Amino acid sequence: MKFENYTIKDIAKALNLSTSTISRALRDSYEISPETKKIVLEYAEKINYRANPIARSLKERRSHSIGIIVSEIANNFFSQVIDGAESIAYNKNFQIIISQTHESSERERLNVEYLTSRSIDGLLIALSSETEDISYLHKLQERGFPIVFFDRVPQQFDTYKVIVNNQQGAYDATQHLIKQGKQQIAHLTSSKSLSITKDRLYGYQKALMANHIDFDPALVKYCQYGGLHQDEIETAIEELMHTGFDAIFISGDKLTTGYLHVAKKKDKLNLQHIAIAGFTNSNVVDLFSAKVTSIRQPAFEMGKIATELLIQLIEKRTPNEQFETRVLPTEIIKND
Amino acid sequence: MKFENYTIKDIAKALNLSTSTISRALRDSYEISPETKKIVLEYAEKINYRANPIARSLKERRSHSIGIIVSEIANNFFSQVIDGAESIAYNKNFQIIISQTHESSERERLNVEYLTSRSIDGLLIALSSETEDISYLHKLQERGFPIVFFDRVPQQFDTYKVIVNNQQGAYDATQHLIKQGKQQIAHLTSSKSLSITKDRLYGYQKALMANHIDFDPALVKYCQYGGLHQDEIETAIEELMHTGFDAIFISGDKLTTGYLHVAKKKDKLNLQHIAIAGFTNSNVVDLFSAKVTSIRQPAFEMGKIATELLIQLIEKRTPNEQFETRVLPTEIIKND
DNA sequence: TTGAAAGCGCTAACAA
DNA sequence: TTGTTAGCGCTTTCAA
């Protein structure tokens, strides 16, 4: 037993017409008479005909699908971005194929390879925390493949990018902690190579400066895998312990929950008196026993915009595009 | 500018061989001499040749991709299932296409249609909370299309199914609440039509019975959309308020966090003294200020098994299969 | 061991 | 307005 669908040929045979007539009638071509169209459409409807997208893709050299690469779908921020992307793709009749890197640059590269070998028309990507070399993406683009970056974007890459104002978000978070009277504000963040890491660090530094607080590099701890591995967070906090920090600005979802887990485990050490602010799109932070001030990103919006830009790129395919970087605002949600 | 890949033809021309020889050499066919193979492989490697999966799919009438339909990826349980599915698919060289229903039966049907019109080889599906009529899935299967259900499974459908022992999990949760001295245990659950709703209700009832507590239907509240809409939870709780319940057993992730949000809003009403136990795969419940005893499902495992079974179905394609339902154990994580 | 040719289902240029 | 035909990139039967 094999799963088979009707083809255009079946219809042609049944109606005594040629396949091209059927094809045209189904696509509502102006060349076909209304009567013929009617007959074809009705018959197609009757047998529940569905065009084979694979054959169509082969012919049109377009798959009508786009790839989206994120580190983890089990992450509020990314799943919201995906929902946004999906909402646009759905309307424009594109299929979305999701791929996870789990913060591995190798997985990222493999996924891109897999997706691009003609099965997607364009790529939405937030770089993995491990990624440093993106020359393969450059090569892809040089060959005319449309790529749009979001959230974690590369410096040197001439294409559309969609990000939030990370610097401002970080500034707001830090400022908020300072306003609470905190002076020794630690910063727990992701991999050094990520754009968001740099931007957020800069915002943090700017807020310190604006308040005449000296920047102390010992208060900044990096996690290469963005908190994907609990031990990197534990190590970071161990090290921070000696600094006598009284507040912490955390640069991501996984890092925030990771920090809270560690803090809970070590609660004899008074971590619970340390004020927390950080980037997170979780919708349960307000249920936590710890008070967390959160910087929220318009993730859904980001997914929508990135997808619109990508589809625009796919459809237009004009070589000398004027690319821009869209910067969306963050929102601070205080909780104290 | 158009994105193009090398084809088998390009290689054939370059090496002065036929396309069939190239095809065979690339697939390591026994018919091709080692020398020719070597030449072809080396050249392919050099130009970084990637076979066009679309052309291959058209020829083989197989896309090497499987669809997975869940209600929401922004749900710990489902994203873990997907990770499990992905881990298997990755190894067996299948692509996974994720689709969300957002608990709408119409979206579900559209997604299935979209995916099956020859672009996927099989389907993994957890029914939406709204779904009642699955005749279209029956029709699909009758035509030889492989389907495997997981988590939310239909009664009447002869195929592989992978679930957890929902009854036992519900029993454990309820029993745990009773052990704490609770007598008026409410039950907040999802749509009546879902298998998990029925099984969990039954487990809840069994635990009551085992403890000689009368079952009170007024203590059971259904949410048609599984808590996707906050208002359905609010309504349910409003109604429960009058019953004087002293504990609650909740049947799902979204419902649990939804309940906690409402409880927080209404905390003057003493909801915080009500013991909570429920099905959730969240990895942050322990950070909540409310104490929640959780029933965890082996979601990753479930995704793995379901995918293995599906791929097995796709590859074997024997008509008279002996189908079974795999039942995995749940785990209770106490927190009090 | 290799090649020629047909065909997967669809679209489109060209012919009628 | 409709049909004929070639071809998208690949696999595979049959012939050489």
GROMACS .gro file of C-alpha atoms in nm, chain A residues 25-330:
model
  306
   25ALA     CA    1  -0.720   2.619  -1.535
   26LEU     CA    2  -0.612   2.539  -1.182
   27ARG     CA    3  -0.394   2.846  -1.173
   28ASP     CA    4  -0.681   3.051  -1.308
   29SER     CA    5  -0.496   3.154  -1.620
   30TYR     CA    6  -0.656   3.412  -1.846
   31GLU     CA    7  -0.602   3.185  -2.141
   32ILE     CA    8  -0.861   2.932  -2.034
   33SER     CA    9  -1.232   2.970  -2.104
   34PRO     CA   10  -1.462   3.009  -1.809
   35GLU     CA   11  -1.647   2.691  -1.898
   36THR     CA   12  -1.335   2.478  -1.909
   37LYS     CA   13  -1.217   2.632  -1.586
   38LYS     CA   14  -1.543   2.548  -1.424
   39ILE     CA   15  -1.534   2.187  -1.534
   40VAL     CA   16  -1.174   2.144  -1.422
   41LEU     CA   17  -1.220   2.317  -1.089
   42GLU     CA   18  -1.528   2.118  -1.012
   43TYR     CA   19  -1.368   1.789  -1.094
   44ALA     CA   20  -1.057   1.879  -0.898
   45GLU     CA   21  -1.273   1.968  -0.604
   46LYS     CA   22  -1.466   1.646  -0.635
   47ILE     CA   23  -1.161   1.422  -0.622
   48ASN     CA   24  -1.000   1.652  -0.368
   49TYR     CA   25  -0.703   1.722  -0.588
   50ARG     CA   26  -0.394   1.869  -0.424
   51ALA     CA   27  -0.103   1.988  -0.631
   52ASN     CA   28   0.224   1.823  -0.552
   53PRO     CA   29   0.438   2.100  -0.406
   54ILE     CA   30   0.754   1.907  -0.470
   55ALA     CA   31   0.699   1.891  -0.842
   56ARG     CA   32   0.608   2.254  -0.841
   57SER     CA   33   0.918   2.343  -0.647
   58LEU     CA   34   1.138   2.154  -0.884
   59LYS     CA   35   0.990   2.335  -1.177
   60GLU     CA   36   0.982   2.679  -1.025
   61ARG     CA   37   1.310   2.647  -0.846
   62ARG     CA   38   1.136   2.778  -0.537
   63SER     CA   39   1.024   2.574  -0.243
   64HIS     CA   40   0.806   2.837  -0.080
   65SER     CA   41   0.964   2.756   0.249
   66ILE     CA   42   1.201   2.947   0.469
   67GLY     CA   43   1.432   2.822   0.737
   68ILE     CA   44   1.457   2.973   1.081
   69ILE     CA   45   1.753   2.889   1.298
   70VAL     CA   46   1.749   2.953   1.671
   71SER     CA   47   1.944   2.811   1.958
   72GLU     CA   48   1.647   2.651   2.133
   73ILE     CA   49   1.275   2.650   2.079
   74ALA     CA   50   1.226   2.579   2.448
   75ASN     CA   51   1.303   2.943   2.512
   76ASN     CA   52   1.029   3.197   2.548
   77PHE     CA   53   1.199   3.460   2.343
   78PHE     CA   54   1.263   3.233   2.047
   79SER     CA   55   0.928   3.061   2.051
   80GLN     CA   56   0.764   3.400   2.041
   81VAL     CA   57   0.983   3.506   1.750
   82ILE     CA   58   0.882   3.188   1.571
   83ASP     CA   59   0.516   3.256   1.634
   84GLY     CA   60   0.558   3.597   1.479
   85ALA     CA   61   0.742   3.455   1.181
   86GLU     CA   62   0.477   3.191   1.139
   87SER     CA   63   0.199   3.445   1.136
   88ILE     CA   64   0.350   3.622   0.837
   89ALA     CA   65   0.462   3.311   0.655
   90TYR     CA   66   0.118   3.162   0.688
   91ASN     CA   67  -0.041   3.459   0.515
   92LYS     CA   68   0.213   3.468   0.238
   93ASN     CA   69   0.192   3.098   0.181
   94PHE     CA   70   0.536   3.011   0.298
   95GLN     CA   71   0.623   2.712   0.505
   96ILE     CA   72   0.855   2.760   0.801
   97ILE     CA   73   1.118   2.506   0.886
   98ILE     CA   74   1.260   2.541   1.233
   99SER     CA   75   1.607   2.428   1.323
  100GLN     CA   76   1.789   2.435   1.654
  101THR     CA   77   2.160   2.485   1.713
  102HIS     CA   78   2.166   2.417   2.085
  103GLU     CA   79   2.433   2.687   2.082
  104SER     CA   80   2.667   2.474   1.875
  105SER     CA   81   2.833   2.639   1.577
  106GLU     CA   82   2.880   2.303   1.414
  107ARG     CA   83   2.512   2.218   1.440
  108GLU     CA   84   2.439   2.561   1.304
  109ARG     CA   85   2.652   2.507   1.002
  110LEU     CA   86   2.512   2.161   0.938
  111ASN     CA   87   2.159   2.291   0.967
  112VAL     CA   88   2.225   2.571   0.725
  113GLU     CA   89   2.379   2.328   0.478
  114TYR     CA   90   2.093   2.092   0.510
  115LEU     CA   91   1.833   2.359   0.464
  116THR     CA   92   1.995   2.545   0.182
  117SER     CA   93   2.073   2.266  -0.056
  118ARG     CA   94   1.778   2.397  -0.250
  119SER     CA   95   1.505   2.316  -0.004
  120ILE     CA   96   1.455   2.663   0.139
  121ASP     CA   97   1.424   2.995  -0.037
  122GLY     CA   98   1.567   3.206   0.238
  123LEU     CA   99   1.701   3.198   0.591
  124LEU     CA  100   1.620   3.369   0.918
  125ILE     CA  101   1.894   3.322   1.170
  126ALA     CA  102   1.999   3.418   1.520
  127LEU     CA  103   2.358   3.308   1.558
  128SER     CA  104   2.459   3.047   1.813
  129SER     CA  105   2.661   3.167   2.110
  130GLU     CA  106   2.953   2.958   1.994
  131THR     CA  107   2.968   3.091   1.641
  132GLU     CA  108   3.265   3.301   1.538
  133ASP     CA  109   3.324   3.215   1.177
  134ILE     CA  110   3.038   3.301   0.947
  135SER     CA  111   3.227   3.292   0.622
  136TYR     CA  112   3.001   3.014   0.502
  137LEU     CA  113   2.708   3.248   0.540
  138HIS     CA  114   2.890   3.512   0.345
  139LYS     CA  115   2.953   3.264   0.068
  140LEU     CA  116   2.588   3.172   0.061
  141GLN     CA  117   2.487   3.531   0.031
  142GLU     CA  118   2.738   3.597  -0.241
  143ARG     CA  119   2.571   3.328  -0.442
  144GLY     CA  120   2.246   3.518  -0.412
  145PHE     CA  121   2.086   3.341  -0.121
  146PRO     CA  122   1.863   3.568   0.093
  147ILE     CA  123   1.952   3.585   0.461
  148VAL     CA  124   1.803   3.798   0.735
  149PHE     CA  125   1.951   3.809   1.082
  150PHE     CA  126   1.763   3.875   1.401
  151ASP     CA  127   1.857   3.914   1.766
  152ARG     CA  128   2.210   3.781   1.743
  153VAL     CA  129   2.351   3.952   1.440
  154PRO     CA  130   2.700   3.977   1.292
  155GLN     CA  131   2.882   4.306   1.258
  156GLN     CA  132   3.011   4.268   0.910
  157PHE     CA  133   2.728   4.146   0.698
  158ASP     CA  134   2.540   4.353   0.452
  159THR     CA  135   2.180   4.244   0.480
  160TYR     CA  136   1.865   4.315   0.674
  161LYS     CA  137   1.891   4.275   1.050
  162VAL     CA  138   1.625   4.302   1.315
  163ILE     CA  139   1.728   4.362   1.673
  164VAL     CA  140   1.611   4.540   1.982
  165ASN     CA  141   1.781   4.834   2.141
  166ASN     CA  142   1.993   4.615   2.362
  167GLN     CA  143   2.202   4.898   2.484
  168GLN     CA  144   1.902   5.092   2.605
  169GLY     CA  145   1.747   4.785   2.765
  170ALA     CA  146   2.067   4.715   2.952
  171TYR     CA  147   2.093   5.076   3.052
  172ASP     CA  148   1.739   5.075   3.187
  173ALA     CA  149   1.794   4.758   3.384
  174THR     CA  150   2.116   4.878   3.536
  175GLN     CA  151   1.978   5.221   3.607
  176HIS     CA  152   1.686   5.061   3.783
  177LEU     CA  153   1.919   4.866   4.010
  178ILE     CA  154   2.120   5.176   4.086
  179LYS     CA  155   1.805   5.366   4.171
  180GLN     CA  156   1.741   5.102   4.432
  181GLY     CA  157   2.065   5.206   4.597
  182LYS     CA  158   2.280   4.926   4.461
  183GLN     CA  159   2.644   5.001   4.395
  184GLN     CA  160   2.812   4.672   4.323
  185ILE     CA  161   2.622   4.552   4.025
  186ALA     CA  162   2.737   4.227   3.875
  187HIS     CA  163   2.667   4.136   3.514
  188LEU     CA  164   2.600   3.777   3.415
  189THR     CA  165   2.602   3.738   3.040
  190SER     CA  166   2.641   3.510   2.744
  191SER     CA  167   2.925   3.443   2.505
  192LYS     CA  168   3.165   3.728   2.432
  193SER     CA  169   3.123   3.691   2.060
  194LEU     CA  170   2.753   3.768   2.046
  195SER     CA  171   2.632   4.108   1.938
  196ILE     CA  172   2.376   4.116   2.216
  197THR     CA  173   2.648   4.051   2.471
  198LYS     CA  174   2.851   4.346   2.353
  199ASP     CA  175   2.557   4.582   2.326
  200ARG     CA  176   2.421   4.494   2.665
  201LEU     CA  177   2.758   4.523   2.829
  202TYR     CA  178   2.793   4.865   2.678
  203GLY     CA  179   2.454   4.976   2.808
  204TYR     CA  180   2.546   4.847   3.151
  205GLN     CA  181   2.870   5.041   3.145
  206LYS     CA  182   2.699   5.354   3.028
  207ALA     CA  183   2.453   5.339   3.317
  208LEU     CA  184   2.737   5.293   3.564
  209MET     CA  185   2.919   5.585   3.417
  210ALA     CA  186   2.614   5.806   3.424
  211ASN     CA  187   2.598   5.736   3.795
  212HIS     CA  188   2.968   5.779   3.858
  213ILE     CA  189   3.020   5.418   3.949
  214ASP     CA  190   3.349   5.267   3.843
  215PHE     CA  191   3.331   4.976   3.606
  216ASP     CA  192   3.482   4.666   3.760
  217PRO     CA  193   3.562   4.391   3.508
  218ALA     CA  194   3.561   4.134   3.787
  219LEU     CA  195   3.188   4.185   3.818
  220VAL     CA  196   3.125   4.069   3.463
  221LYS     CA  197   3.093   3.695   3.404
  222TYR     CA  198   3.056   3.533   3.066
  223CYS     CA  199   2.888   3.203   2.992
  224GLN     CA  200   3.001   3.061   2.663
  225TYR     CA  201   2.683   2.865   2.610
  226GLY     CA  202   2.442   3.127   2.733
  227GLY     CA  203   2.344   2.926   3.036
  228LEU     CA  204   2.252   2.617   2.841
  229HIS     CA  205   2.480   2.424   3.071
  230GLN     CA  206   2.401   2.476   3.434
  231ASP     CA  207   2.763   2.432   3.541
  232GLU     CA  208   2.882   2.739   3.355
  233ILE     CA  209   2.640   2.945   3.559
  234GLU     CA  210   2.748   2.783   3.884
  235THR     CA  211   3.110   2.856   3.808
  236ALA     CA  212   3.031   3.216   3.725
  237ILE     CA  213   2.842   3.265   4.048
  238GLU     CA  214   3.109   3.095   4.255
  239GLU     CA  215   3.349   3.351   4.122
  240LEU     CA  216   3.113   3.639   4.179
  241MET     CA  217   3.064   3.537   4.542
  242HIS     CA  218   3.397   3.686   4.636
  243THR     CA  219   3.313   4.026   4.500
  244GLY     CA  220   3.040   4.115   4.745
  245PHE     CA  221   2.799   4.221   4.470
  246ASP     CA  222   2.463   4.353   4.583
  247ALA     CA  223   2.272   4.334   4.255
  248ILE     CA  224   2.295   4.157   3.926
  249PHE     CA  225   2.201   4.239   3.571
  250ILE     CA  226   2.145   3.923   3.370
  251SER     CA  227   2.152   3.905   2.995
  252GLY     CA  228   1.909   3.632   2.901
  253ASP     CA  229   1.632   3.391   2.982
  254LYS     CA  230   1.826   3.075   3.050
  255LEU     CA  231   2.081   3.270   3.247
  256THR     CA  232   1.815   3.425   3.466
  257THR     CA  233   1.646   3.099   3.558
  258GLY     CA  234   1.985   2.936   3.589
  259TYR     CA  235   2.094   3.205   3.830
  260LEU     CA  236   1.778   3.165   4.035
  261HIS     CA  237   1.832   2.792   4.059
  262VAL     CA  238   2.183   2.840   4.184
  263ALA     CA  239   2.073   3.114   4.419
  264LYS     CA  240   1.812   2.883   4.562
  265LYS     CA  241   2.063   2.607   4.616
  266LYS     CA  242   2.301   2.839   4.792
  267ASP     CA  243   2.048   3.040   4.984
  268LYS     CA  244   2.246   3.031   5.303
  269LEU     CA  245   2.479   3.269   5.124
  270ASN     CA  246   2.225   3.545   5.116
  271LEU     CA  247   2.187   3.552   4.745
  272GLN     CA  248   1.824   3.619   4.804
  273HIS     CA  249   1.901   3.973   4.912
  274ILE     CA  250   2.054   4.055   4.582
  275ALA     CA  251   1.841   4.254   4.343
  276ILE     CA  252   1.793   4.105   4.001
  277ALA     CA  253   1.718   4.262   3.666
  278GLY     CA  254   1.750   4.100   3.333
  279PHE     CA  255   1.645   4.029   2.978
  280THR     CA  256   1.368   3.773   2.975
  281ASN     CA  257   1.053   3.706   2.783
  282SER     CA  258   0.920   3.454   3.027
  283ASN     CA  259   0.558   3.501   3.117
  284VAL     CA  260   0.600   3.348   3.457
  285VAL     CA  261   0.867   3.569   3.615
  286ASP     CA  262   0.599   3.734   3.821
  287LEU     CA  263   0.526   3.397   3.979
  288PHE     CA  264   0.880   3.353   4.103
  289SER     CA  265   0.953   3.393   4.470
  290ALA     CA  266   1.251   3.607   4.374
  291LYS     CA  267   1.170   3.956   4.252
  292VAL     CA  268   1.300   3.999   3.903
  293THR     CA  269   1.281   4.319   3.706
  294SER     CA  270   1.259   4.219   3.347
  295ILE     CA  271   1.353   4.372   3.019
  296ARG     CA  272   1.111   4.238   2.764
  297GLN     CA  273   1.172   4.227   2.394
  298PRO     CA  274   0.898   4.252   2.132
  299ALA     CA  275   0.979   3.903   2.014
  300PHE     CA  276   0.662   3.836   1.818
  301GLU     CA  277   0.705   4.166   1.638
  302MET     CA  278   1.066   4.084   1.566
  303GLY     CA  279   0.967   3.755   1.405
  304LYS     CA  280   0.709   3.930   1.195
  305ILE     CA  281   0.939   4.201   1.070
  306ALA     CA  282   1.227   3.967   0.997
  307THR     CA  283   1.000   3.740   0.798
  308GLU     CA  284   0.849   4.025   0.602
  309LEU     CA  285   1.193   4.149   0.510
  310LEU     CA  286   1.308   3.803   0.412
  311ILE     CA  287   1.008   3.734   0.193
  312GLN     CA  288   1.052   4.073   0.035
  313LEU     CA  289   1.412   3.978  -0.042
  314ILE     CA  290   1.305   3.646  -0.187
  315GLU     CA  291   1.039   3.795  -0.408
  316LYS     CA  292   1.225   4.098  -0.532
  317ARG     CA  293   1.569   3.959  -0.572
  318THR     CA  294   1.717   4.289  -0.669
  319PRO     CA  295   2.093   4.273  -0.638
  320ASN     CA  296   2.176   4.618  -0.513
  321GLU     CA  297   1.946   4.641  -0.222
  322GLN     CA  298   1.979   4.914   0.037
  323PHE     CA  299   1.983   4.718   0.359
  324GLU     CA  300   1.885   4.853   0.695
  325THR     CA  301   1.892   4.736   1.053
  326ARG     CA  302   1.560   4.760   1.230
  327VAL     CA  303   1.589   4.845   1.596
  328LEU     CA  304   1.289   4.775   1.818
  329PRO     CA  305   1.238   4.915   2.167
  330THR     CA  306   1.252   4.707   2.482
   0.00000   0.00000   0.00000
